[in-house]
Amino acid sequence: MFSAGELAAMTAEIGRSLGPASGLGAGIVLVRGNVALPAQSVRLVRPTGQGRTVATDGTESAQSTVEIVGLPSLDIRPRDRFVVDGMAYEVISVHQQRQIDTVAQARLVQ
C-alpha cells in the first residue's frame, strides 16, 4: 500500500502532464447526452496496437482507440463523446481504479 503522501505525489506527477499547457496533453469538452461539460485537462495516449481490423458478418472495419488519462476527479463516463483535432471519439470504458489517476478508453467514431 502507498501512503497518502505517496499517492498525492504520484497524482501531482500525472497532473503535470495534463492539459494543453503541459505540451503533452489536451483540453477536451465531453458531451453527455445533450449536455456539454466544462473543458477538462487530459492526456491522450495511443496504446500499443492502436489500430485493429474487426471482422463481423463477412465485413471488415478498421477501428482506432485512444486512452484518456486524467486526474482522479475527471468527470467521464461510457458513451460520453468529444472531438480532438477534428476527430470525434466515444468513450467505451472507464477503469474502476481511480486512486492516482483516471484512465478511460475511447474509439474513433468519425
PDB file of N, CA, C and O in Angstrom, residues 4-5 9 13 15 23 32 41 49-51 67 78-79 82-83 88 97 109:
ATOM      1  N   ALA A   4      -0.634   8.108   1.984  1.00  0.00           N
ATOM      2  CA  ALA A   4      -1.388   9.220   1.403  1.00  0.00           C
ATOM      3  C   ALA A   4      -0.448  10.202   0.706  1.00  0.00           C
ATOM      4  O   ALA A   4      -0.765  10.733  -0.365  1.00  0.00           O
ATOM      5  N   GLY A   5       0.720  10.430   1.282  1.00  0.00           N
ATOM      6  CA  GLY A   5       1.705  11.337   0.682  1.00  0.00           C
ATOM      7  C   GLY A   5       2.240  10.808  -0.641  1.00  0.00           C
ATOM      8  O   GLY A   5       2.433  11.567  -1.593  1.00  0.00           O
ATOM      9  N   ALA A   9       1.772  12.495  -4.332  1.00  0.00           N
ATOM     10  CA  ALA A   9       2.927  12.799  -5.191  1.00  0.00           C
ATOM     11  C   ALA A   9       2.751  12.191  -6.579  1.00  0.00           C
ATOM     12  O   ALA A   9       3.065  12.837  -7.594  1.00  0.00           O
ATOM     13  N   GLU A  13       2.328  14.245 -10.155  1.00  0.00           N
ATOM     14  CA  GLU A  13       3.159  13.960 -11.328  1.00  0.00           C
ATOM     15  C   GLU A  13       2.290  13.771 -12.573  1.00  0.00           C
ATOM     16  O   GLU A  13       2.592  14.305 -13.636  1.00  0.00           O
ATOM     17  N   GLY A  15      -0.667  15.056 -12.983  1.00  0.00           N
ATOM     18  CA  GLY A  15      -1.239  16.372 -13.250  1.00  0.00           C
ATOM     19  C   GLY A  15      -0.328  17.268 -14.073  1.00  0.00           C
ATOM     20  O   GLY A  15      -0.807  18.054 -14.888  1.00  0.00           O
ATOM     21  N   GLY A  23       2.155  20.711 -22.923  1.00  0.00           N
ATOM     22  CA  GLY A  23       2.803  20.311 -24.171  1.00  0.00           C
ATOM     23  C   GLY A  23       2.563  18.860 -24.504  1.00  0.00           C
ATOM     24  O   GLY A  23       2.906  18.393 -25.579  1.00  0.00           O
ATOM     25  N   ARG A  32     -22.257  14.715 -22.867  1.00  0.00           N
ATOM     26  CA  ARG A  32     -23.001  13.625 -22.239  1.00  0.00           C
ATOM     27  C   ARG A  32     -24.477  13.842 -22.574  1.00  0.00           C
ATOM     28  O   ARG A  32     -25.093  14.764 -22.072  1.00  0.00           O
ATOM     29  N   SER A  41      -8.752  18.958 -18.486  1.00  0.00           N
ATOM     30  CA  SER A  41      -7.397  18.659 -18.941  1.00  0.00           C
ATOM     31  C   SER A  41      -7.144  17.167 -18.872  1.00  0.00           C
ATOM     32  O   SER A  41      -7.402  16.526 -17.854  1.00  0.00           O
ATOM     33  N   GLY A  49      -0.672  -1.284 -30.537  1.00  0.00           N
ATOM     34  CA  GLY A  49      -1.690  -1.922 -31.360  1.00  0.00           C
ATOM     35  C   GLY A  49      -2.893  -1.022 -31.528  1.00  0.00           C
ATOM     36  O   GLY A  49      -4.025  -1.462 -31.515  1.00  0.00           O
ATOM     37  N   GLN A  50      -2.633   0.290 -31.665  1.00  0.00           N
ATOM     38  CA  GLN A  50      -3.696   1.291 -31.673  1.00  0.00           C
ATOM     39  C   GLN A  50      -4.760   1.061 -32.717  1.00  0.00           C
ATOM     40  O   GLN A  50      -5.908   1.377 -32.520  1.00  0.00           O
ATOM     41  N   GLY A  51      -4.406   0.533 -33.850  1.00  0.00           N
ATOM     42  CA  GLY A  51      -5.402   0.268 -34.873  1.00  0.00           C
ATOM     43  C   GLY A  51      -5.621  -1.226 -34.996  1.00  0.00           C
ATOM     44  O   GLY A  51      -4.695  -2.006 -34.832  1.00  0.00           O
ATOM     45  N   GLU A  67      -6.437   6.077 -25.240  1.00  0.00           N
ATOM     46  CA  GLU A  67      -6.669   6.093 -23.798  1.00  0.00           C
ATOM     47  C   GLU A  67      -6.677   7.551 -23.362  1.00  0.00           C
ATOM     48  O   GLU A  67      -5.882   8.362 -23.838  1.00  0.00           O
ATOM     49  N   PRO A  78     -18.770   6.087 -19.802  1.00  0.00           N
ATOM     50  CA  PRO A  78     -19.007   5.464 -21.100  1.00  0.00           C
ATOM     51  C   PRO A  78     -20.133   6.186 -21.835  1.00  0.00           C
ATOM     52  O   PRO A  78     -21.079   6.676 -21.218  1.00  0.00           O
ATOM     53  N   ARG A  79     -20.005   6.281 -23.131  1.00  0.00           N
ATOM     54  CA  ARG A  79     -20.923   6.940 -24.070  1.00  0.00           C
ATOM     55  C   ARG A  79     -20.738   8.450 -24.136  1.00  0.00           C
ATOM     56  O   ARG A  79     -21.394   9.108 -24.927  1.00  0.00           O
ATOM     57  N   PHE A  82     -16.385  13.318 -27.482  1.00  0.00           N
ATOM     58  CA  PHE A  82     -15.551  14.506 -27.545  1.00  0.00           C
ATOM     59  C   PHE A  82     -14.868  14.568 -28.903  1.00  0.00           C
ATOM     60  O   PHE A  82     -14.815  13.581 -29.634  1.00  0.00           O
ATOM     61  N   VAL A  83     -14.368  15.748 -29.238  1.00  0.00           N
ATOM     62  CA  VAL A  83     -13.681  15.973 -30.510  1.00  0.00           C
ATOM     63  C   VAL A  83     -12.300  16.531 -30.224  1.00  0.00           C
ATOM     64  O   VAL A  83     -12.151  17.458 -29.416  1.00  0.00           O
ATOM     65  N   ALA A  88     -13.825  12.768 -34.011  1.00  0.00           N
ATOM     66  CA  ALA A  88     -14.823  12.526 -32.969  1.00  0.00           C
ATOM     67  C   ALA A  88     -14.584  11.159 -32.323  1.00  0.00           C
ATOM     68  O   ALA A  88     -14.344  10.171 -33.014  1.00  0.00           O
ATOM     69  N   GLN A  97     -10.243   1.707 -10.970  1.00  0.00           N
ATOM     70  CA  GLN A  97      -9.240   2.206 -10.026  1.00  0.00           C
ATOM     71  C   GLN A  97      -8.959   3.661 -10.327  1.00  0.00           C
ATOM     72  O   GLN A  97      -8.511   4.008 -11.406  1.00  0.00           O
ATOM     73  N   VAL A 109     -15.013   7.564 -33.873  1.00  0.00           N
ATOM     74  CA  VAL A 109     -16.334   7.332 -34.475  1.00  0.00           C
ATOM     75  C   VAL A 109     -16.498   8.105 -35.769  1.00  0.00           C
ATOM     76  O   VAL A 109     -17.528   8.012 -36.424  1.00  0.00           O
TER      77      VAL A 109
END
